[in-house]
PDB file of C-alpha atoms in Angstrom:
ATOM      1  CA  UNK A   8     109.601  47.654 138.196  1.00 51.00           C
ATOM      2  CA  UNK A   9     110.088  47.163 141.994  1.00 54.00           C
ATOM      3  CA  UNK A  10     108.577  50.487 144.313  1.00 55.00           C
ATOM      4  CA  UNK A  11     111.257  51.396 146.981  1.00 57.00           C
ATOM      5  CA  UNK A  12     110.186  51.029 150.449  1.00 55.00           C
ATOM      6  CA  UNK A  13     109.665  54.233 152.454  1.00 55.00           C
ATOM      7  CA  UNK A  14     111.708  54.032 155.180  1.00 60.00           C
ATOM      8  CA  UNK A  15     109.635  54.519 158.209  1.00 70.00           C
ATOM      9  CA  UNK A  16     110.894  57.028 160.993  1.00 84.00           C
ATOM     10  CA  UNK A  17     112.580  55.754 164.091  1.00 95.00           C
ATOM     11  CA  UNK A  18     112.394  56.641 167.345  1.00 98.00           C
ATOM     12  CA  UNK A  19     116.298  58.012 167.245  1.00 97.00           C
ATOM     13  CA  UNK A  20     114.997  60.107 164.193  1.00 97.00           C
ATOM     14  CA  UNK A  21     111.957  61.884 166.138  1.00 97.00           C
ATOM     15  CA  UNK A  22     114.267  62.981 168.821  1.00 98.00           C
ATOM     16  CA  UNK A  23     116.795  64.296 166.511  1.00 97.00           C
ATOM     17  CA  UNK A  24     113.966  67.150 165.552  1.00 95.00           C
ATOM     18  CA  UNK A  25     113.895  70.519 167.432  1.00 95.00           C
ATOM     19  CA  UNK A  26     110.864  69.189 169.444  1.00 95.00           C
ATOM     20  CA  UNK A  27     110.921  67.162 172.495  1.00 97.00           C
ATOM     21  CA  UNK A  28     108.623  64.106 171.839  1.00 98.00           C
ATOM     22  CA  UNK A  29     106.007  63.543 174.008  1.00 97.00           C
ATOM     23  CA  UNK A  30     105.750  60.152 176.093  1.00 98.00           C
ATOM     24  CA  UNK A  31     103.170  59.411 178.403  1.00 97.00           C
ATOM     25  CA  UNK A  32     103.602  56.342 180.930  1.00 98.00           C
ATOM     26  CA  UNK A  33     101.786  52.985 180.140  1.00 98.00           C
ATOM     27  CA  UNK A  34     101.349  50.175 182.399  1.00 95.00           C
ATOM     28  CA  UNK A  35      99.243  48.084 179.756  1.00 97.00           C
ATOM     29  CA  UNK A  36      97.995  47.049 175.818  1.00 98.00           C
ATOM     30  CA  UNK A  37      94.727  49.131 176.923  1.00 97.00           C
ATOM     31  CA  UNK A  38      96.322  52.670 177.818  1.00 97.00           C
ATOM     32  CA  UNK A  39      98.570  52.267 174.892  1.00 98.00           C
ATOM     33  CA  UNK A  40      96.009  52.209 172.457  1.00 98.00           C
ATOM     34  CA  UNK A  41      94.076  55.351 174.489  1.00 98.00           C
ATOM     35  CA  UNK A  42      97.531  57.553 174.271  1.00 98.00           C
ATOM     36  CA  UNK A  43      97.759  56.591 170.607  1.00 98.00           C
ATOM     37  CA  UNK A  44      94.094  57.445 170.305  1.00 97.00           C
ATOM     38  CA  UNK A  45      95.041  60.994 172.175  1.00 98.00           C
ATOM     39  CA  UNK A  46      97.653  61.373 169.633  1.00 97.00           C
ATOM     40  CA  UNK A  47     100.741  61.028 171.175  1.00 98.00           C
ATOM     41  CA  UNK A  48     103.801  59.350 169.229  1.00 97.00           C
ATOM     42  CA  UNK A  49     105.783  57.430 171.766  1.00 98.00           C
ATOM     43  CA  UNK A  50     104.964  56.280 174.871  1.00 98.00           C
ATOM     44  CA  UNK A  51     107.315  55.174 177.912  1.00 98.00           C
ATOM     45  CA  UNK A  52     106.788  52.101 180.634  1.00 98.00           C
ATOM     46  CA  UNK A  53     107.845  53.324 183.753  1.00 97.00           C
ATOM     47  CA  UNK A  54     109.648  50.987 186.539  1.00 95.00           C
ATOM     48  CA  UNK A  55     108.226  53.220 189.441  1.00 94.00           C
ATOM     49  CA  UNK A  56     104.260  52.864 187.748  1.00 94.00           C
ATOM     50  CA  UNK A  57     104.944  49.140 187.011  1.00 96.00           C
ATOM     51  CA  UNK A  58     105.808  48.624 190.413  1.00 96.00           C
ATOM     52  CA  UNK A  59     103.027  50.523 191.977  1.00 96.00           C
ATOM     53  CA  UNK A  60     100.443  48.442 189.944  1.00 96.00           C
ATOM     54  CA  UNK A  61     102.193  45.822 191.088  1.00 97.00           C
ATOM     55  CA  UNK A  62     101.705  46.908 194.825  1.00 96.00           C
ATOM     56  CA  UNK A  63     105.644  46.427 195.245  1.00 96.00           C
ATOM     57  CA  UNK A  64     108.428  48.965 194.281  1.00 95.00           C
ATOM     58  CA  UNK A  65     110.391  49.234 190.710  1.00 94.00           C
ATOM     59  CA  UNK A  66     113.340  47.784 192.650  1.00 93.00           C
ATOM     60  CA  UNK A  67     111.386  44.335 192.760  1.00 95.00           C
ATOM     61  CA  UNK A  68     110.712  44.231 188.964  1.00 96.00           C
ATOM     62  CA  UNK A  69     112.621  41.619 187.094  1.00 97.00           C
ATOM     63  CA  UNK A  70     113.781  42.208 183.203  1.00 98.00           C
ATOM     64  CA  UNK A  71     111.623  39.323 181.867  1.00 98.00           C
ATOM     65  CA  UNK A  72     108.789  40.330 183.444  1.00 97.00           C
ATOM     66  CA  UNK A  73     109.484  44.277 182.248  1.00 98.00           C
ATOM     67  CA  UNK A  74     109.975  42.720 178.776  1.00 98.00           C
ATOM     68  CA  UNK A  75     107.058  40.660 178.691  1.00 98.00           C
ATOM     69  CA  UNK A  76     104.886  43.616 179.487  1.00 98.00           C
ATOM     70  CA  UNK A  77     106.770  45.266 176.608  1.00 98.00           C
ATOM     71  CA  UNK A  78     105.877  42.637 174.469  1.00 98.00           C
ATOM     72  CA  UNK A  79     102.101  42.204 175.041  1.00 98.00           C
ATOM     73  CA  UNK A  80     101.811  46.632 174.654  1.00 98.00           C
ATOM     74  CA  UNK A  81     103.935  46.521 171.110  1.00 97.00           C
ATOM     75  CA  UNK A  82     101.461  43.540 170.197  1.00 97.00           C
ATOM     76  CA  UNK A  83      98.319  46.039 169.691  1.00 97.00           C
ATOM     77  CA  UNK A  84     100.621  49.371 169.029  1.00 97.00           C
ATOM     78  CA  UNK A  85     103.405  49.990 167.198  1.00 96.00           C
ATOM     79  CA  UNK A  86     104.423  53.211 168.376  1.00 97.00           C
ATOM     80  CA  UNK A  87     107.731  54.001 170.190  1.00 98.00           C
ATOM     81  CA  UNK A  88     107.708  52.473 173.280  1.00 98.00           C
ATOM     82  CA  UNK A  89     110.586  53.494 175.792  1.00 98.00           C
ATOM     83  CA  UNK A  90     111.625  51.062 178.658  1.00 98.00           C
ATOM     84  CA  UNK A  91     112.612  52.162 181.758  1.00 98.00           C
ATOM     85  CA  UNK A  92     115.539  49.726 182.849  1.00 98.00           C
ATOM     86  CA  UNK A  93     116.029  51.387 186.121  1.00 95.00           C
ATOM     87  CA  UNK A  94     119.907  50.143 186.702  1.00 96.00           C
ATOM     88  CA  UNK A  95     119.757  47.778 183.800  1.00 97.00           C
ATOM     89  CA  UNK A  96     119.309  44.398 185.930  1.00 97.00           C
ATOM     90  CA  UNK A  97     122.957  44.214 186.493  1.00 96.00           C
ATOM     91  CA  UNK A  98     126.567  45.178 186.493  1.00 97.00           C
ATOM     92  CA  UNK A  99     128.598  45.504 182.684  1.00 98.00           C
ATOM     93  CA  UNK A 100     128.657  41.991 181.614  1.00 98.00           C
ATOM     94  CA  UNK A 101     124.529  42.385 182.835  1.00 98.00           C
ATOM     95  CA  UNK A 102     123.741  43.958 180.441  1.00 98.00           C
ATOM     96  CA  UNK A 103     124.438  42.094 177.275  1.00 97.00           C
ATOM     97  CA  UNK A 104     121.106  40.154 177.938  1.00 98.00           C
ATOM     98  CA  UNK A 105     119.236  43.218 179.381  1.00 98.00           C
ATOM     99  CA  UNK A 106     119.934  44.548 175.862  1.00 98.00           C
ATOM    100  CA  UNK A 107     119.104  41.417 174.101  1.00 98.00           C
ATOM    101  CA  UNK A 108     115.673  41.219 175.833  1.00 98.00           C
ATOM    102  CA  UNK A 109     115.265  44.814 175.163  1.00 98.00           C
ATOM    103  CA  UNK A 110     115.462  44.693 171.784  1.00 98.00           C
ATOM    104  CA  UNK A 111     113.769  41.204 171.159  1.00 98.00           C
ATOM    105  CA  UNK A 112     110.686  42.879 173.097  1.00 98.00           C
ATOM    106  CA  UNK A 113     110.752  45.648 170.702  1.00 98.00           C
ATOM    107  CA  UNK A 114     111.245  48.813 172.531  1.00 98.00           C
ATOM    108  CA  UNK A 115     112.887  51.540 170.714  1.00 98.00           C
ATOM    109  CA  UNK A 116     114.720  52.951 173.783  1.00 98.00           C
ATOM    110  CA  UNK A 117     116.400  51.772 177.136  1.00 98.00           C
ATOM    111  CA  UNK A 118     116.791  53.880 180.105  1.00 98.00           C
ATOM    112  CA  UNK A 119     119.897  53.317 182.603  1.00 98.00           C
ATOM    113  CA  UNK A 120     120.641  54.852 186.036  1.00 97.00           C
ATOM    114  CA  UNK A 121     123.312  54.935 187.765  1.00 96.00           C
ATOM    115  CA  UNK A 122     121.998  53.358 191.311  1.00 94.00           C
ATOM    116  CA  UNK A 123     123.223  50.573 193.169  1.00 94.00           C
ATOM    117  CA  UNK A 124     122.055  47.144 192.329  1.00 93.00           C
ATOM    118  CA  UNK A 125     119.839  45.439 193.987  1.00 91.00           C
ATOM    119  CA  UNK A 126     118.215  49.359 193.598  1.00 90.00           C
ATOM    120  CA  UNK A 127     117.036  50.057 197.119  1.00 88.00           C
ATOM    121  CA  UNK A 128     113.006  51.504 198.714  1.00 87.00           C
ATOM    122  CA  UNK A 129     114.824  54.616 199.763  1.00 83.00           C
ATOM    123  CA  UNK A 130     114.715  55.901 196.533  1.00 78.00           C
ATOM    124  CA  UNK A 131     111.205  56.855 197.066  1.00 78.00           C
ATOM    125  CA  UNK A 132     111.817  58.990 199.829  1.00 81.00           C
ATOM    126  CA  UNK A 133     114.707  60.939 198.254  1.00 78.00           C
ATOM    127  CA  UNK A 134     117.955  58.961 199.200  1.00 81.00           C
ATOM    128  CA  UNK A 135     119.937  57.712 196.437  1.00 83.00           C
ATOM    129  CA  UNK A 136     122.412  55.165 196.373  1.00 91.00           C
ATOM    130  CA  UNK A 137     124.306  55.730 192.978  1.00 94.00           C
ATOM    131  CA  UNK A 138     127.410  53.745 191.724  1.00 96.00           C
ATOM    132  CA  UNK A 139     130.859  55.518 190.741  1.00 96.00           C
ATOM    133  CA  UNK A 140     130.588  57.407 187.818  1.00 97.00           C
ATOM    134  CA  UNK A 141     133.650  55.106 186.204  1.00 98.00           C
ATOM    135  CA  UNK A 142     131.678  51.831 186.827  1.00 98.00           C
ATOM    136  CA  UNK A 143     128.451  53.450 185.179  1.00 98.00           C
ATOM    137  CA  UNK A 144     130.563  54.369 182.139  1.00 98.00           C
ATOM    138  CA  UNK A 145     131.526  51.051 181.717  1.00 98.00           C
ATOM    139  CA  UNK A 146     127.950  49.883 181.748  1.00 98.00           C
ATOM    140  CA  UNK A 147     126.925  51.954 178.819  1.00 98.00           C
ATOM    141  CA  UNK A 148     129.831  51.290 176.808  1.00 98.00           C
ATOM    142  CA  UNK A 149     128.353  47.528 176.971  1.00 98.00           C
ATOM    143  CA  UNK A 150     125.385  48.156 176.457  1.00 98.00           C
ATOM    144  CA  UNK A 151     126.671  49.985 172.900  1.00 98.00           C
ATOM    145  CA  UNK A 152     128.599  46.705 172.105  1.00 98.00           C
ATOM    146  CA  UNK A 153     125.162  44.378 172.955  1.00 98.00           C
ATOM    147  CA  UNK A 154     122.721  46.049 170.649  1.00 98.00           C
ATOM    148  CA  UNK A 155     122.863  45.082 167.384  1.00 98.00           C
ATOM    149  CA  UNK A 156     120.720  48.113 166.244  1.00 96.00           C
ATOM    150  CA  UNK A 157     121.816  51.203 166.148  1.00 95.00           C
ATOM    151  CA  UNK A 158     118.203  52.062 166.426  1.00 97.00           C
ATOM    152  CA  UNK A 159     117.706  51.138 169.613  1.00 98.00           C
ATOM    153  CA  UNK A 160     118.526  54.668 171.712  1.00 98.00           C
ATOM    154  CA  UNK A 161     120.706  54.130 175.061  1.00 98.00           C
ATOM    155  CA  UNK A 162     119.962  56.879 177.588  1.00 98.00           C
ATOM    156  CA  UNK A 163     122.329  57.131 180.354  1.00 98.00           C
ATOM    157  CA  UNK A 164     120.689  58.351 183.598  1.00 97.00           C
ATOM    158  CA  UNK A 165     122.001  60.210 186.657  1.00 96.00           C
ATOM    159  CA  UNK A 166     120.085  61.356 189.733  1.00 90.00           C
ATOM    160  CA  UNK A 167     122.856  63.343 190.663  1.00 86.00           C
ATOM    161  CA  UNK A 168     121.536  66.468 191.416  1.00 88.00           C
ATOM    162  CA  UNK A 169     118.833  65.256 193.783  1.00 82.00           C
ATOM    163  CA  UNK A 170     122.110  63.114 195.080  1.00 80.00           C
ATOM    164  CA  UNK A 171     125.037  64.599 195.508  1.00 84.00           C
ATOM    165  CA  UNK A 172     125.233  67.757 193.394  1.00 90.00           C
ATOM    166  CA  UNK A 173     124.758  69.786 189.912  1.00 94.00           C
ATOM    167  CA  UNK A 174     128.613  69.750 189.546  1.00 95.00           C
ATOM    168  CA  UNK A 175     128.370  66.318 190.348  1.00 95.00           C
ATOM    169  CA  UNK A 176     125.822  65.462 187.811  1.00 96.00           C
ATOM    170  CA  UNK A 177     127.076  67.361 185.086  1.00 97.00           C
ATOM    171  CA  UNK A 178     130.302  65.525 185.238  1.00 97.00           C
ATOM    172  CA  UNK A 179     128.672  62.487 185.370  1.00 97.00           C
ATOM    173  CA  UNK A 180     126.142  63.154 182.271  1.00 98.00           C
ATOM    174  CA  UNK A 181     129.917  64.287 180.066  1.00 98.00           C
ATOM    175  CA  UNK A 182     131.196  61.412 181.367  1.00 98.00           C
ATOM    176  CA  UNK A 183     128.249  59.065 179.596  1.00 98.00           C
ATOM    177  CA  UNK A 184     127.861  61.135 176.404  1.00 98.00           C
ATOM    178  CA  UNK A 185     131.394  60.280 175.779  1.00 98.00           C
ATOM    179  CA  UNK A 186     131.299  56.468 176.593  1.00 98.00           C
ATOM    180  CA  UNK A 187     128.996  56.550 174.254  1.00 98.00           C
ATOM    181  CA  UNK A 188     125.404  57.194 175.605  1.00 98.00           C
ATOM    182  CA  UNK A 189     122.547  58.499 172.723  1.00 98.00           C
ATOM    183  CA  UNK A 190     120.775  60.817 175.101  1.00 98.00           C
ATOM    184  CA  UNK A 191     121.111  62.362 178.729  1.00 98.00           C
ATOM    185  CA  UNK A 192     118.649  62.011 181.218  1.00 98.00           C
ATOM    186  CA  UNK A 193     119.023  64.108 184.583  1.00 96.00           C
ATOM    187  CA  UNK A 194     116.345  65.324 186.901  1.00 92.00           C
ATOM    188  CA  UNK A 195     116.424  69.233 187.496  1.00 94.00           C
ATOM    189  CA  UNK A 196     113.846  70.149 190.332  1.00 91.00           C
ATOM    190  CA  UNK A 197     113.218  73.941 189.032  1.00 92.00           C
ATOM    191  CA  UNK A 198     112.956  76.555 185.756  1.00 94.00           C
ATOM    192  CA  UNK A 199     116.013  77.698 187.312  1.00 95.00           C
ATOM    193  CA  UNK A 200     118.475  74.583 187.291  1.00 95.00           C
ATOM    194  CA  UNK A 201     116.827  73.381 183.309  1.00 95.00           C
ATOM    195  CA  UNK A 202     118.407  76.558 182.521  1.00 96.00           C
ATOM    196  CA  UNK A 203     121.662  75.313 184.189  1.00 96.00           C
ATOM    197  CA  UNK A 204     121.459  72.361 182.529  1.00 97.00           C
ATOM    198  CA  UNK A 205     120.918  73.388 179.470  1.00 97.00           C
ATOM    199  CA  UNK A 206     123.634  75.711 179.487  1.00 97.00           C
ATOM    200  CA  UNK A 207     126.148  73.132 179.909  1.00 97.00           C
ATOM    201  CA  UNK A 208     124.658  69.894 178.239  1.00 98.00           C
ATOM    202  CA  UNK A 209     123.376  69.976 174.077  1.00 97.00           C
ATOM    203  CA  UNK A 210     120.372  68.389 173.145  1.00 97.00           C
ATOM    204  CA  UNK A 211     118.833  65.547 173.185  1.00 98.00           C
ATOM    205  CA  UNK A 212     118.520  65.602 176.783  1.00 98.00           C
ATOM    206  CA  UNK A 213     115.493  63.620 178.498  1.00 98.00           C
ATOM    207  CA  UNK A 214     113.687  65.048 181.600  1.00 97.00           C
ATOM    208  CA  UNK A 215     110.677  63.437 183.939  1.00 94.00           C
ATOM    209  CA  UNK A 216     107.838  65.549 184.705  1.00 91.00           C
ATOM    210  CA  UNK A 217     106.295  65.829 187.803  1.00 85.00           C
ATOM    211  CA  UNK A 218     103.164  65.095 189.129  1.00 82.00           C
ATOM    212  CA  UNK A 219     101.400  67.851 187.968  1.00 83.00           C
ATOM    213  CA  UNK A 220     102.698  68.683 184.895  1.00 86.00           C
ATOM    214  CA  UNK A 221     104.635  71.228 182.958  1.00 90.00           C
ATOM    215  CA  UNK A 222     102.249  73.318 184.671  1.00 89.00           C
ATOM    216  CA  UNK A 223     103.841  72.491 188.474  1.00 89.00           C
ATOM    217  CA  UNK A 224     106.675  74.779 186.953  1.00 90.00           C
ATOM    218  CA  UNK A 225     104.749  77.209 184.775  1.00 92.00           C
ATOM    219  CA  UNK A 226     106.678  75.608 181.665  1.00 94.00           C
ATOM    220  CA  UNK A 227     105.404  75.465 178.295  1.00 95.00           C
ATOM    221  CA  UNK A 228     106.747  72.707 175.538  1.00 96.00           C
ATOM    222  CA  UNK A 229     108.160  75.268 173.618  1.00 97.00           C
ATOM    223  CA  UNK A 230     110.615  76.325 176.851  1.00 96.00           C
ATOM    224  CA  UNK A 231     111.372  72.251 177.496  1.00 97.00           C
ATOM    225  CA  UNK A 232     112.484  72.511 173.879  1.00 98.00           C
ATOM    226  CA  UNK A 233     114.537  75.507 174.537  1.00 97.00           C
ATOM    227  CA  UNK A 234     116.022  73.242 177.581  1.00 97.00           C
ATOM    228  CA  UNK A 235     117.033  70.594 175.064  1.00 98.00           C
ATOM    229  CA  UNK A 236     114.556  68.577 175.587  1.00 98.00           C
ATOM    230  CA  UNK A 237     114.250  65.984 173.489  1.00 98.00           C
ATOM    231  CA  UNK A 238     112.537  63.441 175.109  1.00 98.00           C
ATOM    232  CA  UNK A 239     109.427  64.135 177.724  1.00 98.00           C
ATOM    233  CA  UNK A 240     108.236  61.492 180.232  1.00 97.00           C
ATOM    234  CA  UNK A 241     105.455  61.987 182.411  1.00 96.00           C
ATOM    235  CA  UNK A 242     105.850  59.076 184.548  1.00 95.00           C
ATOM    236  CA  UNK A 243     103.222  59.484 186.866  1.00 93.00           C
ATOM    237  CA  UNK A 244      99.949  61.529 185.742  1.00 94.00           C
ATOM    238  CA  UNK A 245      97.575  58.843 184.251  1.00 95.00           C
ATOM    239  CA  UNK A 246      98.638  56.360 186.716  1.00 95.00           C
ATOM    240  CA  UNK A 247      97.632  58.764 189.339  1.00 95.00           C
ATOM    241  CA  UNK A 248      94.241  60.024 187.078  1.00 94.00           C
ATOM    242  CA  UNK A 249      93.705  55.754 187.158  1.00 95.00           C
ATOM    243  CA  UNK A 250      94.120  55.057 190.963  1.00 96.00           C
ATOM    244  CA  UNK A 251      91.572  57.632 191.460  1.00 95.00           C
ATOM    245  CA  UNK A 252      89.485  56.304 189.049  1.00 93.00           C
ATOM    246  CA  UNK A 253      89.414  53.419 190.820  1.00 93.00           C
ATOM    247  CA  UNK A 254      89.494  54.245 194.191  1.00 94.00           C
ATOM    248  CA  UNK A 255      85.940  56.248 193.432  1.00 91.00           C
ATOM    249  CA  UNK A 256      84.824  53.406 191.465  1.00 91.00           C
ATOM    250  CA  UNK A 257      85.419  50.932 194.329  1.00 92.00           C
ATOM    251  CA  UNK A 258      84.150  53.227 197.106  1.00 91.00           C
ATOM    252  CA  UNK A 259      80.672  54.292 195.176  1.00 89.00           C
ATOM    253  CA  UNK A 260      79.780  50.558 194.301  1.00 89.00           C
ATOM    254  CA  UNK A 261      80.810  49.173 197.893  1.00 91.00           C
ATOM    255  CA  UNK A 262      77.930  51.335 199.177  1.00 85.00           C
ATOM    256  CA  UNK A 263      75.270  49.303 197.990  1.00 85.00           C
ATOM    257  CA  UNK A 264      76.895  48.281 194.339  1.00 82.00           C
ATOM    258  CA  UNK A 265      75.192  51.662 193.010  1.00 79.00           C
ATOM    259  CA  UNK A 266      76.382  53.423 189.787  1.00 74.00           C
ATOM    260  CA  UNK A 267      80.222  54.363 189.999  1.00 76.00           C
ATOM    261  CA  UNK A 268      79.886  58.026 188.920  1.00 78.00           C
ATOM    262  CA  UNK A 269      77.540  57.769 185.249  1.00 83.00           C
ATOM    263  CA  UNK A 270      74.879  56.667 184.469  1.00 86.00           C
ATOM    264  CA  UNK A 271      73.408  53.285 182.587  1.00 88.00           C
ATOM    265  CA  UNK A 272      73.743  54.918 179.592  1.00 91.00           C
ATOM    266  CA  UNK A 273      76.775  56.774 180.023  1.00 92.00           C
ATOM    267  CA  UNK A 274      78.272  53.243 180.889  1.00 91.00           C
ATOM    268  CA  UNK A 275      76.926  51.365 177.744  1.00 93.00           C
ATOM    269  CA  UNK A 276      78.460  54.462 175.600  1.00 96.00           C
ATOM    270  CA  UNK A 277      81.922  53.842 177.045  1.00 94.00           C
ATOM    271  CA  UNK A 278      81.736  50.147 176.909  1.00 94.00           C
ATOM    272  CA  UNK A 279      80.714  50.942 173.045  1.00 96.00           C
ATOM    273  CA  UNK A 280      83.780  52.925 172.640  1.00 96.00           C
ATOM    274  CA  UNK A 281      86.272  50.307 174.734  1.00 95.00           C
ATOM    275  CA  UNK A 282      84.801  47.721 172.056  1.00 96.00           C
ATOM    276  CA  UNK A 283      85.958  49.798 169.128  1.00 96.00           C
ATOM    277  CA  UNK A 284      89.650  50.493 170.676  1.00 95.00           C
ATOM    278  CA  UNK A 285      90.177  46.760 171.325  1.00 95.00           C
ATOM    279  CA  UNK A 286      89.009  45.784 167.461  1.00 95.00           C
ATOM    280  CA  UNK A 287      86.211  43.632 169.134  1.00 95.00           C
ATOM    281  CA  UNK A 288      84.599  43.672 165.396  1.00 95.00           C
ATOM    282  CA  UNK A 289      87.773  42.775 163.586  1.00 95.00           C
ATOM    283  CA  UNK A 290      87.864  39.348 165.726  1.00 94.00           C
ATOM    284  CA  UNK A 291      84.014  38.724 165.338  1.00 94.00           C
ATOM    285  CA  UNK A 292      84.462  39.286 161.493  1.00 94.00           C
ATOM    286  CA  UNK A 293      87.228  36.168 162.018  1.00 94.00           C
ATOM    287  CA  UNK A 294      84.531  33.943 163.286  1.00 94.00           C
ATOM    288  CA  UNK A 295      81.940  34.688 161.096  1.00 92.00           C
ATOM    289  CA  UNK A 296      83.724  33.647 158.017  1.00 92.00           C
ATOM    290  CA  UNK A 297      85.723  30.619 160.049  1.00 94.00           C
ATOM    291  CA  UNK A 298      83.637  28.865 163.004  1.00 93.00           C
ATOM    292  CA  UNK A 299      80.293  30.585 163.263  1.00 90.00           C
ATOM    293  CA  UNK A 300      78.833  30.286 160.085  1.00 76.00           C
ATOM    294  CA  UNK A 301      77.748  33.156 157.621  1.00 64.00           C
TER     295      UNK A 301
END
């Protein structure tokens, strides 16, 4: 008698709970394994991270390049992994193979803005240059007829409030979620305007935290959920608790290559640990039985 496969949750079936799910940023197969390790079940790689490890800008990431990345962190964990697409790589007929990448790479989710393409530096300093709403709309409603999942999520992005305004960028997020678009992603800057949001726009919504935290705004999960939250992103935090990691590192050895902060011990303990999250015995047992001998 054949046993029935249990049919293993998707991403699109954790968001459709009354929780928002969780999502740190990762950059690489290393901090991918350490959030999974933490306990978290998605995790998101952010275009504005990826471009600051890169020492350039998200605007100069390419989609192969975002997809191979994507590729090497689903390699060593399976969980969720959401890709920020920035503006998809492209106008409508773009995105058939932004999709196609997207899902050969694996990711369970694609994020797309609604900013001019080539996306432009002044982002970072708070000027946006979005496309009409109309042209966006069609670029979602392709990206629906590309995937040939329904499991891969589409969330349609607009920085409208920080652009033009909330009337603005509530029209704009109606205007997606009826071409078609799984989820809602806006960017309120206060307690104040997630209530505003929320009062106009059902769930599943998707917000970015801030540097900081939930704690910036004295917000607790249970209030994000209350927001419609359905998916949280902290884009930034480890990225910024890694730079300063290094940056310590860096600065303690250059003074006369002296311990970076622990001790000899301390260091062998960690390097211990980093063995066991790579599976460093797993691929020793390999060579025992196959080119090493017993």
């Amino acid at each position: 008698m054949k046993r029935e496969k249990t049919r293993m949750a998707t991403f699109r079936d954790m968001i459709a709970g009354d929780t928002p799910v969780c999502t740190p940023v990762v950059f690489n197969p290393i901090m991918a394994k350490l959030a999974e390790q933490a306990g978290f079940n998605a995790l998101y790689l952010g275009g504005g991270t990826m471009g600051y490890v890169k020492t350039v800008l998200e605007a100069n990431l390419t989609l192969t390049e975002m997809a191979q990345i994507g590729m090497e962190i689903r390699s060593v964990c399976q969980l969720p992994l959401v890709l920020d697409a920035a503006t998809g790589w492209g106008d409508p007929m773009h995105m058939r193979r932004s999709i196609a990448m997207t899902e050969a790479a694996g990711f369970a989710a694609i994020e797309i803005e609604d900013q001019i393409i080539p996306k432009r530096a002044h982002h970072h300093i708070g000027i946006e240059h979005m496309i009409p709403a109309d042209l966006m709309v069609e670029k979602i409603k392709e990206a629906i007829a590309a995937r040939t999942s329904d499991d891969l999520v589409i969330v349609g992005r607009t920085n409208g409030i920080r652009s033009t305004d909330m009337d603005d960028a509530l029209k704009r997020a109606d205007a997606y979620r009826a071409a078609g678009a799984d989820v809602i992603m806006l960017s309120p800057r206060s307690p104040e305007e997630y209530a505003f949001v929320a009062e106009r726009l059902a769930a599943p919504l998707m917000f970015n935290l801030p540097a900081g935290g939930l704690s910036k705004f004295g917000l607790t999960l249970q209030d994000m959920a209350a927001f419609n939250c359905r998916i949280l992103v902290d884009p930034s935090n480890p990225f910024i608790a890694a730079y300063k990691a290094w940056r310590d590192c860096y600065r303690a050895m250059a003074d006369g290559m002296v311990s970076p902060g622990f001790s000899a011990e301390e260091g062998t303990a960690i390097q211990k640990e980093m063995f066991e999250t790579i599976g460093l015995e797993s691929l020793l047992e390999v060579e025992r039985r196959t080119v090493e001998g017993k």
